[in-house]
Amino acid sequence: MTTNKFYNAIFAAGITLILACLMIGVKLDTSGTQLAVKGATTAQWTWIGGGIAIVFLSQLFTNQIDALFRMIPKPSISTMLPEEKKMATLKPWLIAGAIVIMVIWPFMVSRGSVDLATLTLIYIMLGLGLNIVVGLAGLLDLGFVAFYAVGAYTYALLSQYFGLSFWVCLPISAGMAALFGFVLGFPVLRLRGDYLAIVTLGFGEIIRILLNNWTEVTGGPSGISGIAKPTLFGLEFTRKAKGGEDAMTFHEYFNLDYSSSYKVIFLYLIAILLVCFVIYVINRLMRMPIGRAWEALREDEIACRSLGLNRTAIKLSAFTLGASTAGFAGAFFSARQGFISPESFIFIESAIILAIVVLGGMGSQYGIILAAIVMTILPELAREFSEYRMLLFGLLMVLMMRWRPDGLIPTKRPHLELKQQ
Amino acid sequence: MSQLLLDVNGLTMRFGGLVAVNGVNLKVKNRQIVSVIGPNGAGKTTVFNCLSGFYIPTEGSVMLKNKQIAGLKDYQISRKGLVRTFQHVRLFQKMTVIENMLVAQHRHLNTNLISGLFKTPNYRRLEQEAMDHAVHWLKEVDLLEFANREAGNLSYGQQRRLEIARCMVTQPELLMLDEPAAGLNPNETKQLDELIIKLRDEHEISILLIEHDMSLVMGISDHIYVIAQGTPLANGTADEIKNNPDVIKAYLGEE
Ligand SMILES: Nc1ncnc2c1ncn2[C@@H]1O[C@H](COP(=O)(O)OP(=O)(O)OP(=O)(O)O)[C@@H](O)[C@H]1O
Ligand SMILES: [Mg+2]
């Protein structure tokens, strides 16, 4: 047992050494016109040595480390909250309170914070959308960003070529992403777990490459810029109205001085509105027959089939609805950004969204909101470490899986109760 | 004469070189309890898998109410009124008992997203009907008091009963039970015996039963089929089977 552990630790340390030597130890550099191999500096070698030692020791003492993790308390939400009956009466007030705070808050803080909050809200939307697919229906989708891209480009292109407004394009984008989800899902949902993951991964890349190369329409790598911002019943948030003769701007209409923070706050409020809408819809879905069918299919597919449920149709509905949520978020993203390019829709985005779902606790909406906040705000706080972002990200995932494999807030699905008669 | 509900002819299922089922014939009439018995590995479960569409039979015809169903998809067959349970209970463990019952009625509900989001009157009515229907069947199998429990927390006998109730809410005409008495104590077996007879006599459905408990089989079956090593060995009433020398040999030879 212990010798086994020892070999294991040596093996892991060896792998670390090899990887570190290849990735950090030697570097290709240009000296004049020639390529030269350069070794790492002594300081770097010290770091590599330290890293190997850590890997070796952590592998050797896994049991002790696990015990340590077990000692860290796991605050459980259910014990912290008042009992269920009280909760039921309190809940509407809490939600109303939260919404009021969220609406008032942006007027008191800096533009930067509001902007960051808007970004967080986009990730919340994406997390909630992917949660339908992964958390509720149990389908591993590694190319979710493709639907986000479809939504974003749908709005950008419609607005650029046909001058359609954001509010018209929002449902169109969602529908377009849903259509893509449907078309992709139809043939591939017969596949099991891992294969599905690989196909969706490929699909994500295909969409990105397509956007990159279809230069006449999408602008290729240089993307699309100058995408129109949303308007408030036709009122624009620019300094001067752009849209024709009788177009008005927000500050002119209300006789205010022009300030660019109106636009930022307005975008934030739209994001809040969209997130509330998405949360409401998903909440309803979970209590509807389709939500129950997703859960049942995840629990026991064979039993579902024997009861007359068409599994392809049920999976397809989850896939399509998840995709449409991403399309929704995508349209808003391109409106907020004003500029999109294929670079915004790389695989890492899919990975981050998936991490939000896993971190939050698959299927748990509160968990996903919390995880989205953590995942977008932490990198901002740790700006100096931005080079190590992925490294920290990996570390966070490892620690989380050790400490709370069920996610930050484990699922508590709303059970349907039979009122005693 | 009562009508022929299920008519299986020359059913054969091969897995590569292995012939698991070889030329099996079965007839089930309306309001009949028909049993399929045979030693372990005889191919009984494989027959069920073929009938319910989990396997596509290599050869043979399966007629349900004079319509060919061999080759249809599993969910299509179950919608035609042929529903099964499993040798190893398959419940939605983490869902409540009542939710298990509602999932089974999925296709009778209003699954339109818009109606669901706005809770239209039609949506509410169908949801309520499904609820009432579920309550009715939970009462029949004596599980109403556990309606809000997670299915996985029920005792084994209760899980078996829930599985039967869950089939019944789909309104089948032929219920196929794969070893429903396995793992039950004598008392629970007696309840099961009564339940099966009640399903036939009061609810007027037919039952196709696989069972190793001979006293149960002999007591309730209208007709019995024996298969050994995938091949039909004998069929007849309980008395005919009990005295059939081939059957006795097959069972004694095995023990
Ligand atoms: N999917 C499959 N692939 C290959 N062989 C199979 C498959 N399913 C069943 N078999 C084989 O078919 C034969 C019959 O199995 P089956 O499960 O139908 O027996 P059974 O009569 O239900 O036995 P028991 O009383 O133990 O439940 C066995 O030899 C089994 O190994
Ligand atoms: Mg069997």
XYZ file of C-alpha atoms and ligand atoms in Angstrom:
708
model
C 0.000 0.000 0.000
C 2.571 2.567 1.075
C 5.135 1.370 -1.471
C 2.412 1.613 -4.056
C 1.826 5.199 -3.008
C 5.522 5.879 -3.175
C 5.797 4.651 -6.763
C 2.714 6.623 -7.633
C 4.279 9.767 -6.215
C 7.561 9.162 -8.063
C 5.650 8.614 -11.281
C 3.629 11.827 -10.887
C 6.784 13.776 -10.044
C 8.488 12.306 -13.113
C 5.643 13.378 -15.374
C 5.794 16.857 -13.901
C 9.526 16.992 -14.544
C 9.157 15.951 -18.167
C 6.331 18.393 -18.823
C 8.080 21.234 -17.037
C 11.328 20.611 -18.944
C 9.510 20.663 -22.251
C 7.330 23.666 -21.564
C 9.475 25.898 -19.364
C 12.937 24.342 -19.350
C 13.776 24.893 -22.994
C 12.685 27.746 -25.195
C 13.085 28.428 -28.858
C 14.391 31.903 -29.438
C 15.469 33.857 -32.455
C 19.032 35.047 -32.390
C 19.575 37.084 -35.494
C 18.095 35.040 -38.316
C 18.594 31.703 -36.616
C 16.584 29.776 -34.101
C 18.396 28.910 -30.941
C 17.424 26.712 -28.046
C 17.717 28.527 -24.780
C 17.691 26.922 -21.349
C 15.722 28.262 -18.444
C 17.247 30.590 -15.900
C 18.312 29.328 -12.496
C 15.334 31.000 -10.870
C 12.995 29.130 -13.197
C 14.733 25.861 -12.413
C 14.228 26.518 -8.712
C 10.530 27.013 -9.365
C 10.343 23.819 -11.379
C 12.103 21.931 -8.563
C 9.659 23.349 -6.043
C 6.702 22.351 -8.213
C 7.977 18.799 -8.546
C 8.459 18.559 -4.796
C 4.873 19.737 -4.226
C 3.476 17.198 -6.693
C 5.571 14.428 -5.087
C 4.505 15.258 -1.540
C 0.845 15.813 -2.377
C 0.724 12.442 -4.113
C 2.471 10.758 -1.208
C 0.143 12.195 1.393
C -3.192 12.110 -0.432
C -4.914 10.477 2.527
C -3.771 13.131 4.961
C -4.686 15.895 2.533
C -8.118 14.407 1.990
C -8.597 14.241 5.749
C -7.651 17.900 5.927
C -10.239 18.759 3.307
C -12.845 16.825 5.191
C -12.134 18.918 8.258
C -12.953 22.155 6.445
C -16.571 22.794 7.308
C -19.073 22.709 4.478
C -21.684 25.300 5.253
C -24.947 23.893 4.077
C -27.424 26.367 2.722
C -30.424 24.436 3.964
C -29.334 24.616 7.613
C -28.546 28.316 7.365
C -31.951 29.252 6.055
C -35.101 29.349 8.154
C -37.336 26.346 7.874
C -39.255 25.570 4.733
C -42.659 26.981 5.643
C -41.216 30.309 6.716
C -39.097 30.320 3.567
C -42.152 29.937 1.386
C -43.694 33.118 2.773
C -40.381 34.961 2.856
C -39.285 34.045 -0.629
C -41.295 36.545 -2.702
C -40.063 39.360 -0.425
C -36.471 38.211 -0.678
C -36.653 38.042 -4.439
C -38.321 41.439 -4.667
C -35.680 42.868 -2.335
C -32.867 41.404 -4.382
C -34.292 42.851 -7.579
C -34.722 46.316 -6.038
C -31.138 46.279 -4.776
C -29.858 45.151 -8.131
C -31.712 47.962 -9.863
C -30.626 50.721 -7.489
C -27.043 49.579 -7.037
C -25.559 50.714 -10.381
C -26.410 54.354 -9.663
C -24.040 54.379 -6.730
C -20.939 52.681 -8.053
C -18.402 53.278 -10.788
C -18.944 52.612 -14.469
C -16.344 49.874 -14.402
C -18.181 47.894 -11.754
C -21.459 48.174 -13.611
C -19.774 47.022 -16.772
C -18.272 44.048 -14.975
C -21.658 43.219 -13.473
C -23.148 43.212 -16.956
C -20.510 40.758 -18.097
C -21.271 38.582 -15.090
C -24.934 38.626 -16.008
C -24.066 37.384 -19.496
C -22.184 34.481 -17.970
C -25.088 33.778 -15.657
C -27.340 33.516 -18.694
C -24.881 31.208 -20.431
C -24.462 29.100 -17.311
C -28.208 28.763 -16.906
C -28.545 27.777 -20.541
C -25.834 25.145 -20.414
C -27.294 23.929 -17.158
C -30.417 22.844 -19.009
C -28.294 20.662 -21.261
C -25.683 19.356 -18.820
C -27.268 19.689 -15.413
C -30.878 18.880 -16.141
C -30.758 16.607 -19.171
C -27.319 15.126 -18.487
C -25.879 15.720 -21.973
C -22.240 16.783 -22.003
C -21.901 19.672 -24.445
C -18.389 21.019 -24.984
C -19.269 23.328 -27.853
C -21.845 25.509 -26.180
C -20.050 28.635 -27.281
C -21.114 27.864 -30.861
C -24.714 28.773 -30.061
C -23.531 31.905 -28.284
C -21.671 32.826 -31.462
C -24.708 32.092 -33.618
C -26.815 34.432 -31.470
C -24.194 37.151 -31.493
C -23.604 37.039 -35.246
C -27.319 36.833 -35.981
C -27.890 40.160 -34.288
C -24.717 41.732 -35.635
C -25.492 40.757 -39.229
C -29.192 41.595 -39.112
C -28.420 44.953 -37.618
C -25.639 45.674 -40.092
C -27.333 44.532 -43.285
C -31.001 45.164 -42.528
C -30.831 47.709 -39.744
C -33.118 45.688 -37.499
C -33.290 46.827 -33.895
C -31.987 44.898 -30.906
C -35.430 44.134 -29.538
C -36.565 42.609 -32.814
C -33.378 40.620 -33.162
C -33.365 39.226 -29.643
C -36.012 36.567 -30.300
C -34.653 35.996 -33.803
C -31.192 35.308 -32.390
C -32.598 32.924 -29.820
C -34.594 31.201 -32.535
C -31.605 30.985 -34.831
C -29.442 29.415 -32.112
C -32.286 27.035 -31.321
C -32.446 26.071 -34.974
C -28.717 25.322 -34.985
C -29.155 23.316 -31.792
C -31.975 21.372 -33.362
C -30.113 20.653 -36.576
C -26.969 19.576 -34.747
C -28.855 17.696 -32.068
C -31.017 15.682 -34.395
C -28.296 13.362 -35.673
C -25.925 13.417 -32.704
C -28.179 12.949 -29.703
C -28.236 9.223 -30.322
C -24.605 9.204 -29.273
C -23.627 8.402 -25.733
C -21.788 10.679 -23.296
C -18.208 10.864 -24.492
C -18.996 10.740 -28.176
C -21.525 13.498 -27.802
C -18.905 15.587 -26.020
C -16.473 15.132 -28.890
C -19.029 15.944 -31.595
C -20.151 19.108 -29.825
C -16.530 20.086 -29.318
C -16.006 19.728 -33.044
C -19.134 21.689 -33.805
C -17.916 24.569 -31.664
C -14.709 24.692 -33.676
C -16.528 24.389 -37.002
C -18.658 27.408 -36.258
C -15.639 29.443 -35.233
C -13.666 28.444 -38.327
C -16.665 29.182 -40.505
C -16.972 32.663 -39.030
C -13.261 33.154 -39.577
C -13.288 32.177 -43.223
C -16.591 33.393 -44.567
C -15.072 36.806 -44.969
C -17.640 38.323 -47.371
C -20.423 38.005 -44.830
C -18.878 37.834 -41.385
C -15.849 39.972 -41.986
C -13.590 37.069 -41.119
C -10.996 37.547 -38.386
C -11.523 41.301 -38.315
C -15.093 40.728 -37.153
C -17.999 43.126 -37.252
C -17.820 46.521 -35.619
C -20.185 49.365 -34.992
C -23.065 47.119 -33.994
C -26.034 49.205 -32.906
C -26.732 49.476 -29.201
C -30.176 48.719 -27.793
C -32.592 51.622 -27.607
C -35.235 52.496 -25.050
C -38.443 52.710 -27.058
C -36.441 54.249 -29.869
C -34.362 56.575 -27.704
C -30.666 56.231 -28.379
C -27.906 56.454 -25.831
C -25.350 58.142 -28.044
C -24.299 61.775 -27.837
C -25.965 62.573 -31.147
C -28.867 60.655 -32.615
C -27.804 58.566 -35.575
C -31.030 57.050 -36.765
C -32.503 59.533 -39.226
C -34.485 62.788 -38.848
C -36.833 62.212 -35.971
C -34.453 60.037 -33.955
C -33.938 61.304 -30.448
C -31.392 60.549 -27.825
C -32.168 59.660 -24.260
C -30.616 62.763 -22.718
C -32.325 65.100 -25.171
C -35.700 63.593 -24.524
C -35.366 63.843 -20.750
C -33.467 67.148 -20.883
C -30.414 65.749 -19.169
C -26.763 66.413 -19.743
C -25.119 63.752 -21.818
C -23.317 61.109 -19.800
C -21.930 57.867 -21.086
C -22.812 56.080 -17.861
C -26.519 56.168 -18.828
C -25.710 53.727 -21.569
C -23.739 51.446 -19.284
C -26.484 51.411 -16.685
C -29.125 50.903 -19.337
C -27.251 47.854 -20.666
C -26.930 46.533 -17.148
C -30.663 46.900 -16.581
C -31.419 45.077 -19.810
C -29.127 42.279 -18.665
C -30.975 42.079 -15.348
C -34.251 41.892 -17.236
C -32.987 39.132 -19.505
C -31.536 37.124 -16.631
C -34.803 37.385 -14.680
C -36.675 36.235 -17.740
C -34.353 33.259 -18.246
C -34.536 32.276 -14.577
C -38.308 32.491 -14.617
C -38.624 30.357 -17.739
C -36.203 27.696 -16.522
C -37.928 27.573 -13.164
C -41.214 26.924 -14.872
C -39.636 24.360 -17.172
C -38.315 22.360 -14.225
C -41.823 22.023 -12.877
C -43.363 21.205 -16.221
C -43.717 17.725 -17.749
C -40.685 18.354 -19.936
C -38.519 19.142 -16.898
C -39.634 15.954 -15.185
C -38.902 14.001 -18.343
C -35.337 15.408 -18.461
C -34.746 14.342 -14.922
C -36.274 10.915 -15.530
C -34.156 10.425 -18.614
C -31.029 11.255 -16.648
C -32.036 8.802 -13.936
C -32.976 5.825 -16.070
C -33.152 5.983 -19.811
C -34.338 2.387 -20.239
C -37.266 2.857 -17.898
C -38.252 5.991 -19.824
C -38.287 4.114 -23.086
C -40.416 1.369 -21.613
C -42.969 3.968 -20.534
C -43.427 5.418 -23.988
C -41.145 8.452 -23.735
C -39.345 9.334 -26.924
C -35.855 9.954 -25.645
C -34.556 11.655 -28.782
C -37.359 14.194 -28.705
C -36.812 14.891 -25.019
C -33.053 15.295 -25.347
C -33.560 17.436 -28.396
C -35.855 19.765 -26.486
C -33.185 20.254 -23.812
C -30.489 20.831 -26.392
C -32.609 23.295 -28.346
C -33.746 25.246 -25.310
C -30.202 25.437 -23.977
C -28.985 26.662 -27.351
C -31.685 29.309 -27.553
C -30.624 30.686 -24.167
C -27.077 30.964 -25.476
C -28.409 32.745 -28.563
C -30.215 35.167 -26.321
C -27.036 35.880 -24.387
C -25.112 36.145 -27.658
C -27.387 38.822 -29.086
C -27.029 40.856 -25.933
C -23.275 40.332 -25.914
C -22.816 41.731 -29.397
C -25.099 44.652 -28.609
C -23.157 45.489 -25.474
C -19.751 45.018 -27.040
C -20.507 46.803 -30.290
C -17.803 44.653 -31.831
C -17.510 40.911 -32.258
C -14.989 38.643 -33.896
C -14.460 34.874 -33.909
C -11.883 35.436 -31.158
C -14.725 35.987 -28.694
C -15.995 32.457 -29.236
C -13.046 30.180 -28.650
C -13.119 26.865 -26.832
C -11.975 28.424 -23.561
C -15.351 30.173 -23.372
C -17.121 26.813 -23.539
C -14.791 25.529 -20.847
C -15.516 28.498 -18.600
C -19.262 28.099 -18.996
C -18.994 24.398 -18.257
C -16.854 25.191 -15.225
C -19.574 27.551 -14.004
C -22.129 24.755 -14.254
C -19.921 22.193 -12.521
C -18.724 24.630 -9.882
C -22.229 25.787 -9.104
C -23.542 22.277 -8.702
C -25.142 20.680 -11.712
C -28.771 21.583 -11.984
C -28.720 24.170 -9.215
C -29.710 27.672 -10.310
C -28.491 29.539 -7.232
C -25.231 27.655 -7.436
C -24.741 28.679 -11.033
C -25.413 32.327 -10.301
C -22.865 32.232 -7.505
C -20.317 30.373 -9.618
C -20.737 32.809 -12.516
C -20.059 35.685 -10.145
C -16.965 33.964 -8.775
C -15.670 33.054 -12.200
C -15.976 36.545 -13.678
C -15.040 38.643 -10.674
C -12.037 36.656 -9.445
C -10.005 37.167 -12.631
C -10.730 40.901 -12.414
C -9.550 41.082 -8.819
C -6.437 39.092 -9.638
C -5.432 41.172 -12.639
C -1.712 40.947 -11.809
C -1.926 37.199 -12.137
C -3.646 37.277 -15.500
C -0.793 35.285 -17.049
C -1.514 32.506 -14.605
C -5.258 32.724 -15.054
C -5.651 29.243 -16.473
C -3.335 27.827 -13.842
C -5.346 29.339 -11.012
C -8.485 28.236 -12.710
C -7.231 24.636 -12.761
C -6.167 24.850 -9.133
C -9.583 26.171 -8.155
C -11.274 23.296 -9.948
C -9.064 20.691 -8.262
C -9.638 22.185 -4.827
C -13.362 22.453 -5.391
C -13.640 18.860 -6.521
C -11.830 17.782 -3.388
C -13.800 19.969 -1.055
C -17.263 20.024 -2.582
C -17.671 17.611 -5.456
C -21.371 18.446 -5.609
C -20.703 22.093 -6.374
C -21.081 25.254 -4.315
C -24.791 24.824 -3.816
C -25.798 21.224 -4.486
C -29.019 20.707 -6.341
C -32.232 20.724 -4.498
C -34.706 20.150 -7.214
C -38.214 21.369 -6.574
C -40.117 18.198 -5.822
C -43.724 18.012 -6.766
C -45.760 17.372 -3.662
C -49.096 15.693 -3.417
C -51.361 17.667 -1.109
C -52.907 15.158 1.240
C -56.523 14.708 0.345
C -64.507 -16.950 -27.129
C -62.353 -14.130 -25.943
C -60.179 -12.376 -28.484
C -56.529 -12.918 -29.243
C -54.521 -9.990 -27.898
C -50.938 -11.035 -28.550
C -49.845 -13.583 -31.106
C -46.156 -14.412 -31.365
C -44.941 -16.803 -34.024
C -41.498 -18.251 -34.593
C -39.732 -15.604 -32.506
C -35.975 -16.045 -32.832
C -33.190 -13.913 -31.437
C -29.541 -14.510 -32.212
C -26.581 -12.711 -30.669
C -23.761 -13.467 -33.067
C -23.531 -17.239 -32.925
C -25.607 -17.593 -29.772
C -29.252 -18.447 -30.311
C -30.889 -17.024 -27.197
C -34.470 -17.551 -28.373
C -35.366 -20.117 -30.969
C -38.794 -20.324 -32.593
C -40.928 -19.335 -29.612
C -44.705 -19.100 -30.062
C -46.958 -17.332 -27.581
C -50.645 -16.553 -27.516
C -52.310 -14.269 -25.015
C -56.033 -13.679 -25.074
C -57.962 -10.811 -23.538
C -58.202 -10.996 -19.749
C -55.763 -13.829 -19.384
C -52.761 -14.438 -17.169
C -50.124 -16.259 -19.179
C -46.817 -17.346 -17.682
C -43.468 -18.073 -19.227
C -41.261 -20.336 -17.162
C -37.916 -21.991 -17.700
C -34.553 -22.548 -16.039
C -32.074 -19.680 -15.574
C -30.684 -18.426 -18.844
C -33.513 -20.024 -20.801
C -34.115 -16.803 -22.703
C -37.262 -15.548 -20.975
C -36.054 -12.001 -20.458
C -34.807 -11.964 -24.028
C -38.339 -12.788 -25.201
C -39.619 -9.798 -23.237
C -36.929 -7.590 -24.709
C -38.001 -8.640 -28.195
C -41.683 -8.078 -27.525
C -41.155 -4.676 -25.939
C -38.889 -3.479 -28.726
C -35.616 -3.311 -26.782
C -34.239 -5.881 -29.198
C -35.308 -6.259 -32.795
C -36.038 -9.981 -33.237
C -33.907 -11.765 -35.812
C -36.929 -13.666 -37.068
C -40.590 -14.121 -36.299
C -43.727 -12.064 -36.071
C -45.253 -10.287 -33.106
C -48.894 -9.330 -33.601
C -50.640 -7.113 -31.089
C -54.376 -6.932 -31.793
C -53.678 -8.219 -35.305
C -51.084 -5.561 -36.041
C -47.420 -6.334 -36.586
C -45.287 -4.642 -33.921
C -41.953 -6.396 -34.434
C -39.463 -3.772 -35.560
C -41.256 -0.800 -34.020
C -39.332 1.373 -31.570
C -39.663 0.602 -27.855
C -41.606 3.756 -27.054
C -43.973 3.181 -29.944
C -44.756 -0.317 -28.710
C -45.431 0.870 -25.201
C -47.784 3.505 -26.602
C -49.716 0.733 -28.309
C -50.547 -0.711 -24.916
C -47.815 -3.245 -24.257
C -45.850 -2.221 -21.162
C -43.286 -4.081 -19.095
C -41.472 -4.142 -15.793
C -37.856 -5.198 -15.354
C -36.164 -8.094 -13.650
C -34.137 -5.546 -11.683
C -36.428 -2.751 -10.575
C -35.969 0.393 -12.625
C -37.459 3.370 -10.864
C -36.503 7.026 -11.056
C -34.800 6.720 -7.693
C -34.290 10.392 -6.877
C -37.775 11.443 -7.908
C -40.751 11.161 -5.616
C -43.291 8.389 -5.946
C -45.894 10.754 -7.381
C -43.371 12.147 -9.877
C -42.598 8.619 -11.045
C -46.291 8.235 -11.726
C -46.467 11.525 -13.625
C -43.473 10.802 -15.848
C -45.230 7.636 -16.951
C -48.155 9.771 -18.117
C -45.934 12.197 -20.012
C -47.601 11.692 -23.354
C -51.078 12.258 -21.928
C -50.056 15.653 -20.572
C -49.931 18.969 -22.330
C -46.237 19.217 -23.157
C -46.549 22.370 -25.191
C -44.006 24.825 -23.800
C -46.176 27.883 -24.206
C -49.187 26.328 -22.470
C -46.892 25.201 -19.670
C -45.312 28.627 -19.222
C -48.683 30.317 -19.043
C -50.442 27.471 -17.225
C -53.345 27.467 -19.635
C -56.618 25.900 -18.465
C -56.007 22.887 -20.678
C -52.559 22.410 -19.160
C -53.924 22.601 -15.625
C -56.771 20.249 -16.373
C -54.528 17.567 -17.869
C -52.028 17.952 -15.027
C -54.849 17.523 -12.509
C -56.234 14.494 -14.325
C -52.814 12.872 -14.344
C -52.517 13.582 -10.639
C -55.896 12.001 -9.917
C -55.046 9.035 -12.042
C -51.744 8.605 -10.217
C -53.489 8.842 -6.844
C -55.981 6.221 -7.948
C -53.250 3.748 -8.808
C -51.174 4.502 -5.746
C -54.253 3.616 -3.711
C -54.643 0.375 -5.628
C -51.130 -0.738 -4.751
C -51.305 0.683 -1.251
C -48.624 3.323 -1.651
C -50.625 6.527 -1.321
C -49.153 7.416 2.060
C -45.676 7.360 0.492
C -46.594 9.635 -2.414
C -44.075 12.328 -1.474
C -41.203 9.985 -0.630
C -38.246 9.527 -2.906
C -38.745 6.275 -4.782
C -35.251 5.092 -3.864
C -36.159 5.194 -0.176
C -39.018 2.711 -0.452
C -38.609 -0.876 0.667
C -37.934 -3.444 -2.021
C -41.481 -4.783 -2.019
C -42.878 -1.247 -2.272
C -40.560 -0.478 -5.164
C -41.867 -3.528 -7.002
C -45.442 -2.388 -6.455
C -44.616 1.125 -7.561
C -43.130 -0.235 -10.761
C -46.380 -2.041 -11.501
C -48.474 1.014 -10.656
C -46.265 3.132 -12.885
C -46.966 0.765 -15.768
C -50.686 0.798 -15.048
C -51.043 4.590 -15.350
C -49.953 4.299 -18.951
C -53.237 2.411 -19.485
C -51.808 -0.778 -20.998
C -53.762 -3.670 -22.399
C -50.993 -6.158 -21.869
C -48.730 -5.911 -18.845
C -45.518 -7.913 -18.909
C -43.978 -8.651 -15.517
C -40.409 -9.967 -15.346
C -40.026 -11.925 -12.096
C -42.170 -9.598 -9.972
C -41.950 -11.878 -6.928
C -38.159 -12.074 -6.850
C -36.928 -10.846 -3.485
C -40.364 -10.584 -1.889
C -41.263 -12.213 1.422
C -44.171 -14.716 1.527
C -46.596 -12.092 2.727
C -45.690 -9.669 -0.053
C -45.869 -12.500 -2.573
C -49.428 -13.179 -1.496
C -50.326 -9.494 -1.955
C -48.766 -9.587 -5.390
C -50.773 -12.687 -6.255
C -53.971 -10.854 -5.309
C -52.941 -7.729 -7.193
C -52.296 -9.634 -10.420
C -55.649 -11.375 -10.227
C -57.328 -8.057 -9.529
C -55.675 -6.498 -12.561
C -57.149 -9.234 -14.719
C -60.592 -9.430 -13.187
C -61.349 -5.825 -12.326
C -59.190 -3.854 -14.697
C -59.638 -6.311 -17.504
C -56.104 -6.385 -18.792
C -53.962 -9.362 -19.759
C -50.747 -10.235 -18.008
C -47.700 -11.984 -19.350
C -45.624 -13.195 -16.445
C -42.097 -14.522 -16.039
C -41.668 -16.104 -12.644
C -39.570 -18.672 -10.826
C -41.961 -19.010 -7.881
C -43.836 -22.122 -8.986
C -46.640 -21.958 -6.451
C -47.437 -18.429 -7.614
C -47.314 -19.408 -11.279
C -49.360 -22.576 -10.894
C -51.932 -20.798 -8.773
C -52.827 -17.891 -11.042
C -51.914 -18.793 -14.628
C -54.566 -19.460 -17.248
C -51.911 -20.836 -19.539
C -48.215 -21.630 -19.148
C -45.378 -21.750 -21.665
C -42.146 -23.510 -20.823
C -38.919 -22.686 -22.625
C -35.525 -24.259 -22.090
C -32.340 -23.066 -23.774
C -34.363 -20.707 -25.912
C -36.558 -23.414 -27.400
C -40.226 -24.020 -26.579
C -40.558 -27.145 -24.487
C -44.229 -27.390 -23.618
C -47.356 -25.356 -23.040
C -50.686 -25.954 -21.414
C -52.658 -25.417 -18.239
C -51.028 -25.638 -14.838
C -52.033 -29.281 -14.394
C -50.762 -30.310 -17.802
C -47.423 -28.653 -17.147
C -47.040 -30.144 -13.683
C -47.376 -33.634 -15.105
C -45.361 -33.133 -18.288
C -42.342 -35.488 -18.178
C -40.189 -33.185 -20.370
C -40.746 -30.272 -18.041
C -39.974 -32.333 -14.983
C -36.797 -33.535 -16.621
C -35.706 -30.048 -17.643
C -36.180 -28.758 -14.117
C -34.793 -31.803 -12.336
C -31.902 -32.004 -14.751
C -31.018 -28.486 -13.829
C -31.255 -28.879 -10.086
N -27.582 -8.558 -25.288
C -27.147 -9.833 -25.239
N -26.015 -10.187 -25.874
C -25.560 -11.455 -25.840
N -26.173 -12.443 -25.199
C -27.302 -12.172 -24.546
C -27.854 -10.849 -24.521
N -28.987 -10.866 -23.782
C -29.126 -12.122 -23.351
N -28.135 -12.911 -23.799
C -27.984 -14.334 -23.556
O -29.199 -14.978 -23.812
C -29.407 -16.029 -22.913
C -30.771 -15.911 -22.271
O -30.747 -14.861 -21.325
P -32.041 -14.319 -20.566
O -31.632 -13.163 -19.739
O -33.107 -14.087 -21.558
O -32.410 -15.548 -19.637
P -33.584 -15.646 -18.580
O -34.422 -16.792 -19.002
O -34.255 -14.365 -18.395
O -32.789 -16.073 -17.272
P -33.099 -15.687 -15.735
O -34.124 -16.614 -15.256
O -31.787 -15.895 -15.079
O -33.514 -14.274 -15.721
C -28.276 -16.018 -21.922
O -27.343 -17.018 -22.304
C -27.679 -14.643 -22.106
O -26.299 -14.671 -21.860
Mg -34.475 -13.029 -16.882
